[in-house]
Amino acid sequence: MNEQPPLILLVDDDDAIRAGLAAALLRAGFRVVEARNGLEALKLAETKAPDVIALDILMPELDGREVCRRLRQADNWTPVIMLTQISATGEKIASLEEGADDFLNKPFDSYELIARVRALLRRQAVAGRPAQLAGVLVSGPLRLERQTQRVWLAGQAVALSNKAFGVLAHLMSRPNVVVSREQLLDQVWGWDDPTGIRTVDVRIAEIRRKLGDEYIETVPGEGYRFVGSVKAG
Amino acid sequence: MKTARWLGWLGFGVLVAGAAFALIVRLAAPAALLQFSFLADPAIAVLAVALGLALGLLVASAWRRRQTLQLKRLLAERAAAEAVERRRFMQRLDHEIKNPLTAIQVQLDNLQAVDADRRPAIGEVRAQVDRLAYLTRGLRRLADLEARPLELERIEIGELLDEVAELLQAPERIAFDVQRVPWPIPPLEGDRELLLMALRNLVDNALKYSAADTPVQVRARDLSGKLLVEVVDTGRGIARDELPLVTEELYRGSNARDVAGSGLGLAMVQRIVARHGGQLELRSRPGQGTIASVQLPYEPGAKEAERGVRR
């Protein structure tokens, strides 16, 4: 389906950032269209049909969250990666609810953005429309209920710590996709503390101790992934 | 507060003594019951003076207590207002710094990709920018720590300390000593990730600031109603006059500059412990070592609820 390289819609009102990122994305082999504000972004999302949208949150005219909300309301499920800026935690949770697929905290470097964009493109190819919004996920004997934060293995309730549950839910909603520890830390913990990276390993160890080794696979140098097929329950 | 209570007790003591004295006088001379000759009866005069004194003391102590309470409330209010103000400032600063930092980082990536000759110089600039970015993130996390709600769960301290060891990957240097007899430490209600972060920081400090061949002890004890965790090292220690300062953000001990660090670790520990209604205390002797002790109530619930209302 892709004779042409993937098209990225890059939305940021800061010229220096936008120009810099555009150059980096082009060098990485993507095609790029740029928008300066939310209204431009919505227009281009419709006319150019990008494969991924990188969306700054704080913008004049229409902010990034509103853009994302309107896209999803119009049943446009193009993967969106939010470039977040103000106090991390609350903003991220709000963005998740509005249908963003990923976040990147400023300051970040262009390699990180490129890696995330590639991951989103791969996921799109594997899973189609994102499965993150399902309330109950089932994979074989494993059942996870998002709302109540509960997990069952072969009908038996399993007590996981808060973050172990978060990690499992995050990986399980992206079956077979490799998620880096940085991403997990960022999106499950809401911190971006590079010294906290090993905290992720501790929670993965907890999941394996309680559910067995077969569900989560370590991909050396890249991160973790959930192995197996996942259905919405 | 202490003087007020002391005065109160003194007043009460005098009152009781006076009453006892009166009783004895009355019982000893029942016929004198209806004679109202104050001056003729020195016992009655003493009683009246004692009563007056007691009442006066009680009123004075109540008034003082009220004053102290008012002053305390005022100070607490001012501290809370200052904290909010500071948090706002940090957020604004963080926000204003982040965009330029991102632009610099991104443009450096581009430079590095096209200009092979200057790669070492660009690499050096990038390392410095990374440091700035790291610091900004740290400062924001500190501000965040005050505002975000705690995610409380039941924690077995032994399990948490195992995780600290797992995080630091230096099991041979850390000696754990967790109370098991005559009774084990009860489970703790707390934010697991934050407490993990705090304890990891303390143990990491102990490892960093002591010789590589010396052990670091981590002790956990049950004090009735509270958990005590002590992290003990035999390292370089902290100068006496710097002890109150090392928990301030960006402060680094004068003898700590040769070891890499952000100057944010202990500030973070301090805040995490405070959010749990606990206390961090540092005792140290330069050249001998440091004891970092953390006291945590088993259930921080009440304090957190109070904060919740204010937020």
Coordinates of C-alpha atoms in Angstrom, one line a residue:
Chain A
M1 CA 0.0 0.0 0.0
N2 CA 3.0 2.3 0.5
E3 CA 4.8 3.1 -2.7
Q4 CA 5.5 6.5 -1.3
P5 CA 7.3 7.1 2.0
P6 CA 4.9 7.9 4.9
L7 CA 3.6 11.4 5.2
I8 CA 3.9 13.2 8.5
L9 CA 1.8 16.2 9.4
L10 CA 3.9 18.3 11.8
V11 CA 2.0 20.9 13.8
D12 CA 3.8 23.4 16.0
D13 CA 3.6 27.2 16.3
D14 CA 7.3 27.6 17.2
D15 CA 9.1 28.1 13.9
A16 CA 12.5 27.0 15.1
I17 CA 11.2 23.7 16.4
R18 CA 9.0 23.0 13.4
A19 CA 11.8 23.7 10.9
G20 CA 14.3 21.7 12.8
L21 CA 12.0 18.7 13.2
A22 CA 10.9 18.9 9.5
A23 CA 14.5 18.7 8.4
A24 CA 15.1 15.7 10.7
L25 CA 12.0 13.9 9.5
L26 CA 12.9 14.5 5.9
R27 CA 16.4 13.1 6.5
A28 CA 14.9 10.0 8.1
G29 CA 13.1 9.4 4.8
F30 CA 9.6 10.7 5.6
R31 CA 7.5 13.2 3.7
V32 CA 6.4 16.2 5.7
V33 CA 3.7 18.8 5.7
E34 CA 3.7 21.6 8.2
A35 CA 1.0 23.5 10.0
R36 CA 1.3 26.5 12.3
N37 CA -1.9 26.2 14.3
G38 CA -4.8 23.9 15.0
L39 CA -7.1 25.2 12.2
E40 CA -4.4 24.7 9.6
A41 CA -3.8 21.2 11.0
L42 CA -7.4 20.2 10.8
K43 CA -7.6 21.3 7.1
L44 CA -4.4 19.5 6.2
A45 CA -5.4 16.3 8.1
E46 CA -8.4 16.2 5.8
T47 CA -6.8 17.2 2.5
K48 CA -3.5 15.5 2.7
A49 CA -4.5 12.3 4.6
P50 CA -1.2 12.0 6.6
D51 CA 0.0 8.7 8.1
V52 CA 0.9 10.2 11.4
I53 CA 0.2 13.6 13.0
A54 CA 2.8 15.1 15.4
L55 CA 0.8 17.7 17.3
D56 CA 2.0 20.4 19.7
I57 CA -0.5 21.1 22.5
L58 CA -0.1 24.8 23.3
M59 CA -1.0 26.6 20.1
P60 CA -2.9 29.7 19.0
E61 CA -6.2 29.4 17.2
L62 CA -7.0 25.9 18.3
D63 CA -4.9 23.9 20.7
G64 CA -3.6 20.4 20.1
R65 CA -6.1 18.7 22.4
E66 CA -9.0 20.3 20.6
V67 CA -7.6 19.3 17.3
C68 CA -7.3 15.7 18.5
R69 CA -10.9 15.7 19.9
R70 CA -12.3 17.0 16.6
L71 CA -10.4 14.5 14.5
R72 CA -11.7 11.6 16.6
Q73 CA -15.2 13.0 16.6
A74 CA -15.0 13.0 12.8
D75 CA -14.0 9.4 13.0
N76 CA -10.5 10.2 11.8
W77 CA -8.2 7.7 13.5
T78 CA -4.9 8.8 12.1
P79 CA -2.3 8.1 14.8
V80 CA -1.5 11.2 16.8
I81 CA 1.6 11.9 18.8
M82 CA 1.2 14.8 21.2
L83 CA 4.2 17.1 22.0
T84 CA 3.5 18.1 25.5
Q85 CA 4.7 21.0 27.4
I86 CA 3.1 22.1 30.6
S87 CA 2.9 20.2 33.8
A88 CA 3.0 16.7 32.6
T89 CA 0.6 14.5 34.5
G90 CA -2.8 16.1 34.2
E91 CA -2.3 17.1 30.6
K92 CA -1.3 13.6 29.6
I93 CA -4.3 11.9 31.1
A94 CA -6.5 14.5 29.4
S95 CA -4.9 13.8 26.1
L96 CA -5.3 10.1 26.4
E97 CA -9.0 10.6 27.0
E98 CA -9.1 12.7 23.8
G99 CA -7.7 9.9 21.8
A100 CA -4.0 10.7 21.4
D101 CA -1.8 7.6 20.7
D102 CA 1.5 8.8 22.2
F103 CA 3.1 11.7 24.0
L104 CA 6.5 13.2 23.8
N105 CA 7.7 15.5 26.5
K106 CA 9.5 18.7 25.6
P107 CA 12.4 18.9 25.6
F108 CA 13.1 15.9 23.3
D109 CA 15.5 15.3 20.5
S110 CA 14.5 14.4 16.9
Y111 CA 15.7 10.8 17.1
E112 CA 13.1 10.2 19.8
L113 CA 10.3 11.6 17.7
I114 CA 11.4 9.6 14.7
A115 CA 11.5 6.4 16.8
R116 CA 8.0 7.1 18.1
V117 CA 6.6 7.9 14.6
R118 CA 8.0 4.6 13.3
A119 CA 6.5 2.7 16.2
L120 CA 3.1 4.3 15.4
L121 CA 3.4 3.4 11.8
R122 CA 4.2 -0.2 12.6
R123 CA 1.3 -0.4 15.0
Q124 CA -1.0 0.9 12.4
A125 CA 0.1 -1.9 10.0
V126 CA -0.4 -4.6 12.7
A127 CA -3.5 -3.6 14.5
G128 CA -5.4 -1.2 12.4
R129 CA -7.6 1.1 14.5
P130 CA -6.1 1.5 18.0
A131 CA -7.5 -1.0 20.5
Q132 CA -6.5 1.2 23.5
L133 CA -10.0 2.3 24.1
A134 CA -11.5 -1.1 24.9
G135 CA -12.5 -1.5 28.6
V136 CA -11.8 -5.2 28.9
L137 CA -8.9 -7.0 27.2
V138 CA -8.7 -10.8 26.9
S139 CA -5.8 -13.0 25.8
G140 CA -6.2 -16.7 26.3
P141 CA -6.7 -17.3 30.1
L142 CA -5.7 -13.7 30.9
R143 CA -8.4 -11.1 31.4
L144 CA -7.8 -7.4 32.3
E145 CA -10.5 -4.9 33.3
R146 CA -9.4 -1.4 32.9
Q147 CA -12.0 0.4 34.9
T148 CA -11.7 -1.6 38.1
Q149 CA -7.9 -2.2 37.7
R150 CA -8.4 -6.0 38.0
V151 CA -6.7 -8.9 36.4
W152 CA -7.7 -12.6 36.3
L153 CA -5.6 -15.6 35.2
A154 CA -7.7 -18.6 34.4
G155 CA -10.6 -17.2 36.5
Q156 CA -8.3 -16.5 39.5
A157 CA -8.0 -12.8 40.6
V158 CA -4.3 -11.7 40.6
A159 CA -3.3 -8.8 42.8
L160 CA -0.9 -6.4 40.9
S161 CA 0.5 -3.2 42.2
N162 CA -0.9 0.0 40.6
K163 CA 1.9 0.5 38.1
A164 CA 2.3 -3.2 37.3
F165 CA -1.3 -3.0 36.2
G166 CA -0.6 0.1 34.2
V167 CA 2.3 -1.5 32.4
L168 CA 0.3 -4.6 31.6
A169 CA -2.7 -2.6 30.3
H170 CA -0.4 -0.5 28.2
L171 CA 1.4 -3.4 26.6
M172 CA -1.7 -5.5 26.2
S173 CA -3.5 -2.7 24.3
R174 CA -0.6 -2.8 21.9
P175 CA -0.1 -6.6 21.3
N176 CA 3.1 -7.6 19.7
V177 CA 4.3 -4.0 19.5
V178 CA 7.6 -3.2 21.2
V179 CA 7.3 -0.4 23.7
S180 CA 10.5 1.2 25.1
R181 CA 11.1 1.5 28.8
E182 CA 11.2 5.3 28.3
Q183 CA 7.8 5.3 26.8
L184 CA 6.4 3.1 29.6
L185 CA 7.9 5.4 32.2
D186 CA 6.5 8.4 30.5
Q187 CA 3.0 7.1 29.9
V188 CA 2.3 4.8 32.8
W189 CA 4.2 6.7 35.5
G190 CA 3.8 10.2 33.9
W191 CA 7.4 10.9 34.8
D192 CA 10.3 11.3 32.5
D193 CA 13.0 10.6 34.9
P194 CA 15.8 8.8 33.1
T195 CA 17.2 7.5 36.3
G196 CA 13.8 5.8 36.9
I197 CA 14.1 3.6 33.9
R198 CA 14.9 0.5 36.0
T199 CA 11.7 1.0 37.9
V200 CA 10.0 -0.3 34.7
D201 CA 12.0 -3.5 34.9
V202 CA 11.0 -3.9 38.5
R203 CA 7.3 -3.8 37.5
I204 CA 7.9 -6.2 34.6
A205 CA 9.5 -8.6 37.0
E206 CA 6.5 -8.3 39.2
I207 CA 4.1 -9.1 36.4
R208 CA 6.2 -12.1 35.4
R209 CA 6.3 -13.4 39.0
K210 CA 2.6 -13.2 39.2
L211 CA 1.4 -14.2 35.8
G212 CA 4.3 -16.3 34.5
D213 CA 6.9 -15.5 31.9
E214 CA 4.9 -16.2 28.7
Y215 CA 3.0 -12.9 28.3
I216 CA 5.7 -10.3 28.3
E217 CA 8.8 -10.6 26.2
T218 CA 12.0 -8.6 26.5
V219 CA 13.4 -7.3 23.3
P220 CA 17.0 -6.6 24.1
G221 CA 18.0 -3.0 23.5
E222 CA 14.5 -2.0 22.5
G223 CA 12.0 -2.7 25.3
Y224 CA 9.1 -5.0 26.0
R225 CA 6.1 -6.4 24.2
F226 CA 3.0 -8.3 24.9
V227 CA 3.0 -11.7 23.1
G228 CA -0.2 -13.2 21.9
S229 CA -3.5 -12.1 20.4
V230 CA -5.7 -9.8 22.3
K231 CA -9.5 -9.4 22.0
A232 CA -11.7 -6.7 23.4
G233 CA -13.8 -8.6 26.0
Chain B
M1 CA 2.6 26.2 73.4
K2 CA 4.8 24.4 76.0
T3 CA 4.9 27.4 78.4
A4 CA 1.1 27.8 78.1
R5 CA 0.5 24.2 79.2
W6 CA 3.0 24.6 82.0
L7 CA 1.2 27.7 83.3
G8 CA -2.1 25.9 83.0
W9 CA -0.9 23.0 85.2
L10 CA 0.6 25.4 87.7
G11 CA -2.7 27.2 88.0
F12 CA -4.5 24.0 88.4
G13 CA -2.1 22.8 91.1
V14 CA -2.5 26.0 93.1
L15 CA -6.3 25.7 92.8
V16 CA -6.3 22.2 94.1
A17 CA -3.9 23.1 97.0
G18 CA -6.2 26.0 97.9
A19 CA -9.3 23.9 97.9
A20 CA -7.6 21.2 100.0
F21 CA -6.4 23.8 102.5
A22 CA -9.9 25.3 102.7
L23 CA -11.4 21.9 103.4
I24 CA -9.0 21.2 106.2
V25 CA -9.6 24.6 107.8
R26 CA -13.4 24.1 107.7
L27 CA -13.3 20.6 109.1
A28 CA -11.0 21.7 111.9
A29 CA -13.2 24.7 112.9
P30 CA -16.8 24.0 112.1
A31 CA -18.1 26.7 114.4
A32 CA -16.3 29.4 112.4
L33 CA -18.6 28.6 109.4
L34 CA -20.8 31.7 109.6
Q35 CA -18.2 34.2 110.6
F36 CA -17.3 36.5 107.7
S37 CA -14.3 38.1 109.2
F38 CA -11.7 37.8 106.5
L39 CA -8.9 39.6 108.2
A40 CA -9.3 37.7 111.4
D41 CA -9.0 34.4 109.6
P42 CA -5.6 34.3 107.8
A43 CA -6.5 30.9 106.3
I44 CA -9.4 32.4 104.4
A45 CA -7.3 35.2 103.2
V46 CA -4.7 32.7 101.9
L47 CA -7.4 30.7 100.2
A48 CA -8.8 33.8 98.5
V49 CA -5.4 34.9 97.2
A50 CA -4.7 31.4 96.0
L51 CA -8.0 31.2 94.2
G52 CA -7.5 34.6 92.5
L53 CA -4.0 33.6 91.5
A54 CA -5.2 30.3 90.0
L55 CA -8.0 31.9 88.0
G56 CA -5.6 34.5 86.8
L57 CA -3.1 31.9 85.7
L58 CA -5.8 29.9 83.9
V59 CA -7.1 32.9 82.0
A60 CA -3.5 33.9 81.1
S61 CA -2.6 30.4 79.8
A62 CA -5.8 30.1 77.8
W63 CA -5.1 33.5 76.2
R64 CA -1.6 32.5 75.4
R65 CA -2.6 29.3 73.9
R66 CA -5.1 31.1 71.6
Q67 CA -2.3 33.5 70.6
T68 CA 0.0 30.7 69.7
L69 CA -2.6 28.8 67.8
Q70 CA -3.4 32.0 65.8
L71 CA 0.2 32.6 65.1
K72 CA 0.6 29.0 64.0
R73 CA -2.4 29.2 61.7
L74 CA -1.1 32.4 60.2
L75 CA 2.4 30.9 59.5
A76 CA 0.9 27.8 58.0
E77 CA -1.3 29.9 55.7
R78 CA 1.6 31.9 54.6
A79 CA 3.7 28.8 54.0
A80 CA 0.9 27.3 51.9
A81 CA 0.5 30.5 49.9
E82 CA 4.3 30.6 49.3
A83 CA 4.3 27.0 48.1
V84 CA 1.5 27.7 45.6
E85 CA 3.3 30.8 44.4
R86 CA 6.6 28.9 44.0
R87 CA 4.9 26.0 42.1
R88 CA 3.3 28.5 39.7
F89 CA 6.7 30.1 39.1
M90 CA 8.3 26.8 38.5
Q91 CA 5.7 25.8 36.0
R92 CA 6.0 29.1 34.1
L93 CA 9.8 28.9 34.1
D94 CA 9.7 25.3 33.0
H95 CA 7.3 26.1 30.2
E96 CA 9.3 29.1 29.0
I97 CA 12.6 27.1 29.0
K98 CA 11.2 24.0 27.3
N99 CA 10.6 25.4 23.8
P100 CA 14.0 26.9 23.3
L101 CA 15.6 23.7 24.7
T102 CA 13.7 21.6 22.3
A103 CA 14.6 23.8 19.4
I104 CA 18.3 23.7 20.3
Q105 CA 18.3 20.0 20.7
V106 CA 16.5 19.4 17.4
Q107 CA 18.8 21.8 15.5
L108 CA 21.9 20.1 17.0
D109 CA 20.6 16.8 15.7
N110 CA 20.5 18.4 12.2
L111 CA 23.9 20.0 12.6
Q112 CA 25.4 16.7 13.7
A113 CA 23.9 14.9 10.7
V114 CA 25.4 17.2 8.1
D115 CA 28.6 18.5 9.6
A116 CA 31.0 15.6 10.2
D117 CA 34.0 17.8 10.9
R118 CA 32.5 19.5 14.0
R119 CA 31.0 16.4 15.5
P120 CA 33.1 16.5 18.7
A121 CA 32.2 20.1 19.4
I122 CA 28.6 19.5 18.6
G123 CA 28.6 16.5 20.9
E124 CA 29.9 18.6 23.7
V125 CA 27.2 21.2 23.2
R126 CA 24.6 18.5 23.1
A127 CA 25.9 17.0 26.4
Q128 CA 25.5 20.4 28.1
V129 CA 22.0 20.9 26.6
D130 CA 21.1 17.4 27.9
R131 CA 22.2 18.5 31.3
L132 CA 20.0 21.5 31.2
A133 CA 17.1 19.4 30.0
Y134 CA 17.7 16.9 32.8
L135 CA 17.7 19.7 35.3
T136 CA 14.5 21.2 34.0
R137 CA 12.7 17.9 34.1
G138 CA 14.0 17.4 37.7
L139 CA 12.7 20.7 38.8
R140 CA 9.3 20.1 37.2
R141 CA 9.1 16.7 38.8
L142 CA 9.7 18.4 42.2
A143 CA 6.9 20.8 41.6
D144 CA 4.7 18.0 40.4
L145 CA 5.4 16.0 43.5
E146 CA 3.6 18.6 45.6
A147 CA 0.5 18.6 43.4
R148 CA -0.2 15.1 42.2
P149 CA -2.5 13.0 44.3
L150 CA -0.8 10.0 46.1
E151 CA -1.7 6.6 44.7
L152 CA -2.1 4.7 47.9
E153 CA -1.6 1.0 48.1
R154 CA -0.6 -1.6 50.7
I155 CA 3.1 -2.0 50.9
E156 CA 5.3 -4.7 52.6
I157 CA 8.4 -2.8 53.5
G158 CA 10.6 -5.9 53.0
E159 CA 9.3 -6.2 49.4
L160 CA 9.9 -2.5 48.8
L161 CA 13.5 -2.8 50.0
D162 CA 14.0 -5.8 47.8
E163 CA 12.9 -3.6 44.9
V164 CA 15.4 -0.9 46.0
A165 CA 18.2 -3.5 45.8
E166 CA 16.9 -4.6 42.4
L167 CA 17.0 -1.0 41.2
L168 CA 20.5 -0.3 42.4
Q169 CA 22.1 -3.5 41.3
A170 CA 24.7 -3.4 44.1
P171 CA 23.4 -6.2 46.4
E172 CA 26.8 -7.1 47.7
R173 CA 27.3 -3.7 49.4
I174 CA 23.8 -3.3 50.9
A175 CA 23.1 -5.1 54.2
F176 CA 19.4 -5.2 54.9
D177 CA 18.1 -5.7 58.4
V178 CA 14.3 -5.7 58.6
Q179 CA 12.6 -6.4 61.9
R180 CA 10.9 -9.8 62.0
V181 CA 10.9 -10.6 65.8
P182 CA 9.3 -10.4 68.2
W183 CA 6.7 -9.1 65.7
P184 CA 7.1 -8.3 62.0
I185 CA 6.6 -4.8 60.6
P186 CA 2.9 -4.2 59.6
P187 CA 2.1 -3.3 56.1
L188 CA 2.3 0.4 55.1
E189 CA -0.2 2.5 53.2
G190 CA 1.6 4.6 50.7
D191 CA 2.4 5.5 47.1
R192 CA 4.7 2.7 46.2
E193 CA 6.5 4.3 43.3
L194 CA 7.2 7.5 45.2
L195 CA 8.5 5.7 48.3
L196 CA 10.6 3.4 46.1
M197 CA 12.0 6.6 44.5
A198 CA 12.7 8.1 47.9
L199 CA 14.4 5.0 49.4
R200 CA 16.4 4.4 46.2
N201 CA 17.7 7.9 46.4
L202 CA 18.8 7.6 50.1
V203 CA 20.5 4.2 49.5
D204 CA 22.1 5.5 46.3
N205 CA 23.5 8.5 48.1
A206 CA 24.9 6.2 50.8
L207 CA 26.6 4.1 48.1
K208 CA 27.9 7.1 46.2
Y209 CA 29.4 9.0 49.1
S210 CA 31.2 6.1 50.8
A211 CA 34.1 4.0 49.7
A212 CA 33.3 1.2 47.3
D213 CA 34.5 -1.5 49.7
T214 CA 32.4 -0.3 52.7
P215 CA 28.9 -1.7 53.4
V216 CA 25.7 0.3 53.5
Q217 CA 23.2 -0.7 56.1
V218 CA 19.4 -0.4 55.7
R219 CA 17.4 -1.0 58.8
A220 CA 13.7 -1.1 59.2
R221 CA 12.0 -1.0 62.6
D222 CA 8.5 -0.8 64.0
L223 CA 8.0 2.2 66.3
S224 CA 4.5 2.0 67.6
G225 CA 2.3 3.5 65.0
K226 CA 5.2 4.4 62.7
L227 CA 7.8 2.8 60.5
L228 CA 11.4 3.7 60.9
V229 CA 13.8 3.1 58.0
E230 CA 17.5 4.0 58.5
V231 CA 20.1 4.1 55.8
V232 CA 23.6 4.1 57.3
D233 CA 26.9 4.6 55.6
T234 CA 30.5 5.1 56.8
G235 CA 31.3 7.6 54.1
R236 CA 32.5 11.2 54.0
G237 CA 29.6 12.6 55.8
I238 CA 27.9 16.1 55.7
A239 CA 29.3 19.2 57.4
R240 CA 27.2 20.2 60.4
D241 CA 26.2 23.6 59.2
E242 CA 25.2 22.1 55.8
L243 CA 22.8 19.5 57.3
P244 CA 19.7 21.7 57.1
L245 CA 20.6 22.9 53.6
V246 CA 21.2 19.6 51.7
T247 CA 17.4 19.0 51.4
E248 CA 17.0 22.3 49.6
E249 CA 16.7 22.0 45.8
L250 CA 19.9 22.5 43.9
Y251 CA 22.0 22.6 47.0
R252 CA 25.1 20.4 46.9
G253 CA 27.3 19.8 49.9
S254 CA 30.7 21.5 49.7
N255 CA 32.5 18.1 49.9
A256 CA 30.2 16.5 47.3
R257 CA 31.1 18.3 44.1
D258 CA 33.4 15.6 42.8
V259 CA 30.5 13.1 42.6
A260 CA 27.9 13.5 39.8
G261 CA 24.5 14.6 41.0
S262 CA 21.7 17.0 40.3
G263 CA 21.2 18.5 43.8
L264 CA 17.6 17.5 43.6
G265 CA 17.6 14.0 45.2
L266 CA 17.3 14.9 48.8
A267 CA 14.8 17.6 48.1
M268 CA 12.7 15.0 46.4
V269 CA 13.0 12.6 49.3
Q270 CA 12.0 15.3 51.7
R271 CA 8.9 16.1 49.8
I272 CA 7.9 12.5 49.3
V273 CA 8.3 11.7 52.9
A274 CA 6.4 14.9 53.9
R275 CA 3.5 14.0 51.5
H276 CA 3.2 10.7 53.5
G277 CA 3.0 12.6 56.7
G278 CA 6.5 11.5 57.7
Q279 CA 9.8 13.0 58.6
L280 CA 13.3 12.8 57.2
E281 CA 16.2 13.3 59.5
L282 CA 19.9 13.4 58.7
R283 CA 22.6 12.8 61.2
S284 CA 26.1 13.0 60.1
R285 CA 29.7 13.2 61.3
P286 CA 32.2 14.3 58.6
G287 CA 34.7 11.6 58.0
Q288 CA 32.6 9.0 59.9
G289 CA 29.4 8.7 58.0
T290 CA 25.8 9.5 57.8
I291 CA 22.5 8.1 59.1
A292 CA 19.4 9.1 57.1
S293 CA 16.3 8.1 58.9
V294 CA 12.8 8.2 57.6
Q295 CA 9.8 7.9 59.8
L296 CA 6.5 7.1 58.1
P297 CA 3.1 6.7 59.7
Y298 CA 1.5 3.4 58.6
E299 CA -1.5 5.2 57.4
P300 CA -1.0 8.7 56.0
G301 CA -4.7 8.9 55.1
A302 CA -5.7 11.8 57.4
K303 CA -3.0 14.2 56.2
E304 CA -3.6 13.4 52.6
A305 CA -7.4 14.0 53.0
E306 CA -6.6 17.4 54.4
R307 CA -4.4 18.3 51.4
G308 CA -7.1 17.0 49.1
V309 CA -9.6 19.5 50.5
R310 CA -7.2 22.4 50.1
R311 CA -6.4 21.5 46.5

